[in-house]
Short mmCIF file of N, CA and C in Angstrom, two decimals:
data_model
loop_
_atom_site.label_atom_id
_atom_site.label_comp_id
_atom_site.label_asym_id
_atom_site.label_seq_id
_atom_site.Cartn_x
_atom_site.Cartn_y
_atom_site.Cartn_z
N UNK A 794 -33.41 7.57 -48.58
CA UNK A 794 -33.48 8.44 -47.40
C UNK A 794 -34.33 7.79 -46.33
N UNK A 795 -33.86 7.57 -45.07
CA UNK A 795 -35.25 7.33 -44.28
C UNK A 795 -35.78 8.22 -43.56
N UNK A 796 -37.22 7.47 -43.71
CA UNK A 796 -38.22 8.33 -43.03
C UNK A 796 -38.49 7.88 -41.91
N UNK A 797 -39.08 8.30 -40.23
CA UNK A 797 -39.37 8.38 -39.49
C UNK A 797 -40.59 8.66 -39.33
N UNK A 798 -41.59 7.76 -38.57
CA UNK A 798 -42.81 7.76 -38.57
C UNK A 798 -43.07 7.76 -36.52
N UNK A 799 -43.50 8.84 -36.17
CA UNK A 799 -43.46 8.54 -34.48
C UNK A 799 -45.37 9.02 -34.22
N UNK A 800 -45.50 7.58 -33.51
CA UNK A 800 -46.82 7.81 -33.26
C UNK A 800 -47.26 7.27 -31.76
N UNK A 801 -48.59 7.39 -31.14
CA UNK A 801 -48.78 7.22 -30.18
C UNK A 801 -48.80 8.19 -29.17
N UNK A 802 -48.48 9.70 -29.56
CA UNK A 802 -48.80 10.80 -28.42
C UNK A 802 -50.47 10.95 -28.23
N UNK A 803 -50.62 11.66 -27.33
CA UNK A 803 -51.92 11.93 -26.54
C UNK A 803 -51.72 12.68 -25.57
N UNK A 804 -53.19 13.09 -24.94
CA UNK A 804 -53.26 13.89 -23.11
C UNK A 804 -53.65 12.94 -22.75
N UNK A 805 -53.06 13.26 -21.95
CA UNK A 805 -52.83 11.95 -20.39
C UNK A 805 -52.94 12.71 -19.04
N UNK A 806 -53.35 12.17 -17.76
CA UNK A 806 -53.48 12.60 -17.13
C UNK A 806 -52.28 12.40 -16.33
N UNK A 807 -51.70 13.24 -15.07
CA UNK A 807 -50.59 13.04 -14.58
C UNK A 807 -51.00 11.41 -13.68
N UNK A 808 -49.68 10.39 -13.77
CA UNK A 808 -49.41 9.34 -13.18
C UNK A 808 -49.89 8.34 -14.27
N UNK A 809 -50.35 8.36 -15.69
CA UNK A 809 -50.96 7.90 -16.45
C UNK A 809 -49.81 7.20 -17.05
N UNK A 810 -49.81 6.33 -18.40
CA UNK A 810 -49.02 6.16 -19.17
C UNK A 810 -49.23 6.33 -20.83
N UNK A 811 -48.62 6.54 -21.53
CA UNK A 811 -48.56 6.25 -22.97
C UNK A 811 -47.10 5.16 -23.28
N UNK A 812 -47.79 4.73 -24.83
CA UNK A 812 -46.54 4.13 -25.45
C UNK A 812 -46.38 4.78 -26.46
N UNK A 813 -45.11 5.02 -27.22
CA UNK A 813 -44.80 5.46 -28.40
C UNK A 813 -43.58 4.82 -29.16
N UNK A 814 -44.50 4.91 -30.42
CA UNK A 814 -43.83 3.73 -31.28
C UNK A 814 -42.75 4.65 -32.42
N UNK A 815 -41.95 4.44 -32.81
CA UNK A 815 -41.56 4.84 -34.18
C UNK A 815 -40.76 3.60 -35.13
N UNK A 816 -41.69 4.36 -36.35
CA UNK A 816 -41.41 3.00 -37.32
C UNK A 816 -40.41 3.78 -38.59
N UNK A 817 -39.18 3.18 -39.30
CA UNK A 817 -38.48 3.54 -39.78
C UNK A 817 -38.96 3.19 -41.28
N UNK A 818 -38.37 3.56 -42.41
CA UNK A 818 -38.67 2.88 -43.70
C UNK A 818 -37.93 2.08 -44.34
N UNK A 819 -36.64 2.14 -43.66
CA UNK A 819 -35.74 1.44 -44.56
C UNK A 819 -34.82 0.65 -43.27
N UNK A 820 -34.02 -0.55 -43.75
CA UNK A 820 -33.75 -1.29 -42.84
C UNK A 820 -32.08 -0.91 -42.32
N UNK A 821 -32.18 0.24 -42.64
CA UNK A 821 -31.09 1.27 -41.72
C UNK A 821 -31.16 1.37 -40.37
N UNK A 822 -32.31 1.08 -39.89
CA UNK A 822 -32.86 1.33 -38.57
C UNK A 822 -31.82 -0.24 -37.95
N UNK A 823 -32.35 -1.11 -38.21
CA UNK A 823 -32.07 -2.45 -37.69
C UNK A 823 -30.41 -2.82 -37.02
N UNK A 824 -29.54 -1.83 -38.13
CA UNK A 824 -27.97 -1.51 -38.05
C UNK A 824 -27.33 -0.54 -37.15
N UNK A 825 -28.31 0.36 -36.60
CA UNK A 825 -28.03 1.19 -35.44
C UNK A 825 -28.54 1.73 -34.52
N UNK A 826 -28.24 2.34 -33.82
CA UNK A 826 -28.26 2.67 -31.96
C UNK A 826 -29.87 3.37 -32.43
N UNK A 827 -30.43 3.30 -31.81
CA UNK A 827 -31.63 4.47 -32.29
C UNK A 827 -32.15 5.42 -30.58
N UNK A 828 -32.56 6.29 -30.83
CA UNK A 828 -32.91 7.62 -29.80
C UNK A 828 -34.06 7.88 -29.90
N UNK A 829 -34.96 8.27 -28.42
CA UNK A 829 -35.93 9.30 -28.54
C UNK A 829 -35.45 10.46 -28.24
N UNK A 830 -36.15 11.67 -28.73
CA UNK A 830 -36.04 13.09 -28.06
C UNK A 830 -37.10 13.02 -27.61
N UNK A 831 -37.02 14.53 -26.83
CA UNK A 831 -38.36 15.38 -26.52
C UNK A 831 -38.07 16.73 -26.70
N UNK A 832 -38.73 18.18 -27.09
CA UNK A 832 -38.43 18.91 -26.92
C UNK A 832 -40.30 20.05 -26.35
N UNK A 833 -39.45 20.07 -25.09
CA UNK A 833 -40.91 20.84 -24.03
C UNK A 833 -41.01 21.98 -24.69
N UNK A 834 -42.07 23.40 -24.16
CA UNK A 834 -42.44 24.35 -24.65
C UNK A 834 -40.91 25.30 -24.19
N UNK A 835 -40.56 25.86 -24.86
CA UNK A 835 -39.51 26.61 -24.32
C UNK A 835 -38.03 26.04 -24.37
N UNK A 836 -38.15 24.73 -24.22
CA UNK A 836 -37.06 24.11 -23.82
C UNK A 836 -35.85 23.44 -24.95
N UNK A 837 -34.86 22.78 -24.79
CA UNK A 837 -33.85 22.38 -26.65
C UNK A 837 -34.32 21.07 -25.89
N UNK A 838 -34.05 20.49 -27.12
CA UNK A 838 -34.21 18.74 -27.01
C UNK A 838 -33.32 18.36 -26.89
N UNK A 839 -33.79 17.13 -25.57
CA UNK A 839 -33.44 16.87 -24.96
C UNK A 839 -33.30 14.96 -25.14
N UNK A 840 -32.12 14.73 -25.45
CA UNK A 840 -32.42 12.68 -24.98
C UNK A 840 -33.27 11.95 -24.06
N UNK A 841 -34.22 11.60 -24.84
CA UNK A 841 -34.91 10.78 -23.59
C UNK A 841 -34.16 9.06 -23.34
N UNK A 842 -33.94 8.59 -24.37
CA UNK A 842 -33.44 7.27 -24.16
C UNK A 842 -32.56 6.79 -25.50
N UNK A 843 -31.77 5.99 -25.41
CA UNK A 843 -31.16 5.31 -26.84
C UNK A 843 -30.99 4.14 -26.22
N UNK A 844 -31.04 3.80 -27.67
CA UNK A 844 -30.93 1.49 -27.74
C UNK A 844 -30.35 1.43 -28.97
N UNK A 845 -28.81 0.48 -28.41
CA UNK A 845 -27.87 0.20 -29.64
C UNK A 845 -28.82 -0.93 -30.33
N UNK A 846 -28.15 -1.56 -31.51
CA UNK A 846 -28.98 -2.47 -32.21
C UNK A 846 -28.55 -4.04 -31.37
N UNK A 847 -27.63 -4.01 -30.60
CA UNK A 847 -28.03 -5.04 -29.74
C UNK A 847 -28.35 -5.04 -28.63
N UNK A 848 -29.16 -3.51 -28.18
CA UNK A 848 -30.13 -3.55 -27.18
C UNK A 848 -29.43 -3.11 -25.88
N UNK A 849 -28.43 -2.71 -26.37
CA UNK A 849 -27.76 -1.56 -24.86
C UNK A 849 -28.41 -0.70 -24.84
N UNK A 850 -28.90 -0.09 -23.91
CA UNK A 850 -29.53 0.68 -22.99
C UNK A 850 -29.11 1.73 -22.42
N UNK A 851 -29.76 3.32 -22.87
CA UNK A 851 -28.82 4.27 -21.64
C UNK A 851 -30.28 5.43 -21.93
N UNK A 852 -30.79 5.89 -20.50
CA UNK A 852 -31.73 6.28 -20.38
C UNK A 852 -31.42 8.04 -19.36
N UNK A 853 -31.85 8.85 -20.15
CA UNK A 853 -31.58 10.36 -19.51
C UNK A 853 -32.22 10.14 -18.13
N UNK A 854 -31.77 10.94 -16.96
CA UNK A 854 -31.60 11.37 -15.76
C UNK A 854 -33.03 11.25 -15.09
N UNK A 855 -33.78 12.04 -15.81
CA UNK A 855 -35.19 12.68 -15.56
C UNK A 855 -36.31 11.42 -15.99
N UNK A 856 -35.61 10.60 -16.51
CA UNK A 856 -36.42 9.49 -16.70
C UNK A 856 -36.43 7.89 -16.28
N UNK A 857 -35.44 7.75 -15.87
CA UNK A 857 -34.68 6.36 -15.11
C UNK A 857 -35.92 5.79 -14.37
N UNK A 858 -36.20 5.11 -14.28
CA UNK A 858 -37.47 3.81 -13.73
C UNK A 858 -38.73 4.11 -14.29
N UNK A 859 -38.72 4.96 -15.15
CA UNK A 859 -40.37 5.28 -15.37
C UNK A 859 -40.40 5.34 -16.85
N UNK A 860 -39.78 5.54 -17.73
CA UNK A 860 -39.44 5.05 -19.12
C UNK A 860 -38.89 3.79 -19.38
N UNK A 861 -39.40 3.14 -20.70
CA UNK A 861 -38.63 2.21 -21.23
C UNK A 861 -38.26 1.86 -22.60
N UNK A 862 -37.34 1.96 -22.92
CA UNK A 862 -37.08 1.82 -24.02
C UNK A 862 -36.90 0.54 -25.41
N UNK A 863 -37.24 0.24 -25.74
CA UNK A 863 -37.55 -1.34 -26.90
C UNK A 863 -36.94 -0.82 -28.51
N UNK A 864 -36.99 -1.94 -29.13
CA UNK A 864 -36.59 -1.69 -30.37
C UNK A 864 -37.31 -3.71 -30.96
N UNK A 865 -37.92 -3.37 -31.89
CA UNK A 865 -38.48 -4.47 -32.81
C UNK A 865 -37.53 -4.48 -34.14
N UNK A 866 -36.57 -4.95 -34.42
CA UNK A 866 -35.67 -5.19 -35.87
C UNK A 866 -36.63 -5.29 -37.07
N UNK A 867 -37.01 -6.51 -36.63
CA UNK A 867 -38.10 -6.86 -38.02
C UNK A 867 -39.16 -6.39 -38.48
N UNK A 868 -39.79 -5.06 -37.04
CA UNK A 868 -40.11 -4.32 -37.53
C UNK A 868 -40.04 -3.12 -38.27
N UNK A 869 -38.69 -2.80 -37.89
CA UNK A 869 -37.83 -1.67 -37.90
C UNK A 869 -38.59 -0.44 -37.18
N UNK A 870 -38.96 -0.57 -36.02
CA UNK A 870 -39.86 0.21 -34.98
C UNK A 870 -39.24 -0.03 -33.57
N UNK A 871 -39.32 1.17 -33.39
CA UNK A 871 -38.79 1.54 -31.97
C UNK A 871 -39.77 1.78 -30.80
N UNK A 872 -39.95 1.33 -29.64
CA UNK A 872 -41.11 2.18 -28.79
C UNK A 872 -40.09 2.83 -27.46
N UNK A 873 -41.12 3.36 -26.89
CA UNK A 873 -40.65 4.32 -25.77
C UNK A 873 -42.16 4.06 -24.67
N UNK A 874 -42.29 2.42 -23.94
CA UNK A 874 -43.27 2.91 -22.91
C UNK A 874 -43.01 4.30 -21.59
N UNK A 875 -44.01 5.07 -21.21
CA UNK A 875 -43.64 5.85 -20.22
C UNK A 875 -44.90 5.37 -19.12
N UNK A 876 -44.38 5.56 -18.34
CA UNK A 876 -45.03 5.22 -16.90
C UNK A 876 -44.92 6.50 -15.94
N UNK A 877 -46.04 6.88 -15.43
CA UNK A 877 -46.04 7.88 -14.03
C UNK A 877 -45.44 8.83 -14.65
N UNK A 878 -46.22 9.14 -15.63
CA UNK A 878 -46.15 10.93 -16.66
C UNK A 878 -46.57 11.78 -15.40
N UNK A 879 -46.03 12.81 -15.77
CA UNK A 879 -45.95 14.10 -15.01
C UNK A 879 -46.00 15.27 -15.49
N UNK A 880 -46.23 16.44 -15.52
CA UNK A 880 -46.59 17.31 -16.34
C UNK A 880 -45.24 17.87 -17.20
N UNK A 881 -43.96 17.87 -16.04
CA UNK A 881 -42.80 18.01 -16.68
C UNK A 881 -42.62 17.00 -18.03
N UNK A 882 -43.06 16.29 -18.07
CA UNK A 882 -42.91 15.16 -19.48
C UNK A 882 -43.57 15.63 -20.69
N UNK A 883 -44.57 16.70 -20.35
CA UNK A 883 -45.01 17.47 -21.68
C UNK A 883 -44.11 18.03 -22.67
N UNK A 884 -44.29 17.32 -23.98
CA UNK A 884 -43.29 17.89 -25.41
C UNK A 884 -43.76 17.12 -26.38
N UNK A 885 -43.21 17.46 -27.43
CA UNK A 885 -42.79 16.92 -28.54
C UNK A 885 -42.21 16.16 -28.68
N UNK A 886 -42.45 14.27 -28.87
CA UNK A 886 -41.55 13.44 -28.65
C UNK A 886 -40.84 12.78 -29.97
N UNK A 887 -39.30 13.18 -30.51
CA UNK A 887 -39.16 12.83 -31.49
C UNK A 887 -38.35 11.56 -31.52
N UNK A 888 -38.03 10.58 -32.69
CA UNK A 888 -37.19 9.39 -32.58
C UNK A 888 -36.08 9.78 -33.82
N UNK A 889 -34.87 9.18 -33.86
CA UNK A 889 -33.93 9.58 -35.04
C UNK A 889 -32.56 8.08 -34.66
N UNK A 890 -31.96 8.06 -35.76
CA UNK A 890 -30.96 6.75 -35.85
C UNK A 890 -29.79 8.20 -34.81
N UNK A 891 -29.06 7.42 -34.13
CA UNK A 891 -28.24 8.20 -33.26
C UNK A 891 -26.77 7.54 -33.27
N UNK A 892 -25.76 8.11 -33.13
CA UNK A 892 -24.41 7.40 -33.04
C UNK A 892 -23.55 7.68 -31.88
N UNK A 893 -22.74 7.15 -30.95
CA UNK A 893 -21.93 7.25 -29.99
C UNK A 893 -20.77 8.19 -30.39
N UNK A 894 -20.34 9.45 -30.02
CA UNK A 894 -19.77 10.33 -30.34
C UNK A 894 -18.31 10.32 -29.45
N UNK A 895 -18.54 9.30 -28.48
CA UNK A 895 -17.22 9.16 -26.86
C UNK A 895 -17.82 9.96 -25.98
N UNK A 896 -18.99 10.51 -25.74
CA UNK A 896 -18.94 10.88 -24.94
C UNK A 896 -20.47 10.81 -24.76
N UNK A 897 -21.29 11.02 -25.57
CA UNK A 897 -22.83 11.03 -25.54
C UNK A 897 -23.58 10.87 -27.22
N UNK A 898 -25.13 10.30 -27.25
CA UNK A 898 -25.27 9.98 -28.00
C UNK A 898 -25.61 11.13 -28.96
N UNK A 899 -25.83 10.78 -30.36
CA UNK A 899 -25.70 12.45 -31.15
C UNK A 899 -26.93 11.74 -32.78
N UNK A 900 -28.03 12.46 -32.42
CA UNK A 900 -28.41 12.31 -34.41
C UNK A 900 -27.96 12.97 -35.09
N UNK A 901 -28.05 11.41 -36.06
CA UNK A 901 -27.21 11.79 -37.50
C UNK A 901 -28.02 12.39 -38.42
N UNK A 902 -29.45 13.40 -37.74
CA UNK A 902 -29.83 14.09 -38.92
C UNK A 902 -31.19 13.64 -39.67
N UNK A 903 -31.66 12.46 -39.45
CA UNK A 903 -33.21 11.96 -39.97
C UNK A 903 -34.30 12.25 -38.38
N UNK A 904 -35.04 12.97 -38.84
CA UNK A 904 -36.02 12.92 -37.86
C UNK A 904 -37.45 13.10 -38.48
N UNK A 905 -38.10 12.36 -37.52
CA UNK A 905 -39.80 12.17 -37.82
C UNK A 905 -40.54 14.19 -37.73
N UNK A 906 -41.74 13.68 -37.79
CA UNK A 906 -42.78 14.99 -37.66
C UNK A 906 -43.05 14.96 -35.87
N UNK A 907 -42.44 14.11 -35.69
CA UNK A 907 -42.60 13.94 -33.52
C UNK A 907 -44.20 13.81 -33.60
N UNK A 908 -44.40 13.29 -32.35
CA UNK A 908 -45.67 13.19 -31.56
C UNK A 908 -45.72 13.52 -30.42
N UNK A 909 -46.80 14.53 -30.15
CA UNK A 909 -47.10 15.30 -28.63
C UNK A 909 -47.68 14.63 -27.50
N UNK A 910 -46.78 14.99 -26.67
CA UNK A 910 -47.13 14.55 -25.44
C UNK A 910 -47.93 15.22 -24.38
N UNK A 911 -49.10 15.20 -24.21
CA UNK A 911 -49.35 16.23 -22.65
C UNK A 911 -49.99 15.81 -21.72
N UNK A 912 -49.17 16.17 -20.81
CA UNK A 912 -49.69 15.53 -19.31
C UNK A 912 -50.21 16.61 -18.28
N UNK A 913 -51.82 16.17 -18.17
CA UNK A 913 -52.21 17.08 -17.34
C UNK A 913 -52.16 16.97 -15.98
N UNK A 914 -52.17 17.85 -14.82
CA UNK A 914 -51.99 17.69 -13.78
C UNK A 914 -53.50 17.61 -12.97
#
């Protein structure tokens, strides 16, 4: 089974940055697309970014120039730098192996314990 390990949340102040890493256990990770979520107070989770395993790139709306998304193979760890946090960026940030569905990306169902994000204003 893999496990999902997502670390690196904190409070941050607004315009600040964090990085967040997630590290997989098994080398399942290395073979596919992988995703962050987030899910805010109130809000469903939401895609923040996915990276196929050869590093295609597709990054949600609300985050385009100020997120970035990476993937380490050999580590089997994923990060998510964010840049020029904003208070809207406050959640729960989770990572999971994700698959192309034709139309948008979709987890297949493994997810970490997430790591919190909060950005104060």
């Amino acid at each position: 089974q893999v496990q999902l390990v997502e670390s690196g949340g904190g409070l941050v102040q607004a315009g600040g940055s964090l990085r967040l890493s997630c590290e997989a256990s098994t080398k399942i990770f290395s073979d596919n697309a992988m995703g962050w979520y987030r899910q805010g107070p109130g809000k469903q989770r939401e895609l923040v970014a996915a990276i196929t395993a050869g590093g295609t790139i597709q990054y949600g709306n609300s985050v385009k120039g100020r997120f970035t998304i990476s993937r380490d193979n050999a580590k089997n760890t994923a990060y998510l730098q964010m840049n020029s946090l904003g208070p809207e960026d406050t959640a729960v940030y989770y990572c999971s192996v994700v698959i192309w569905s034709g139309s948008t990306w979709t987890p297949v169902g493994f997810w970490g314990q997430g790591t919190q994000v909060t950005v104060s204003s």
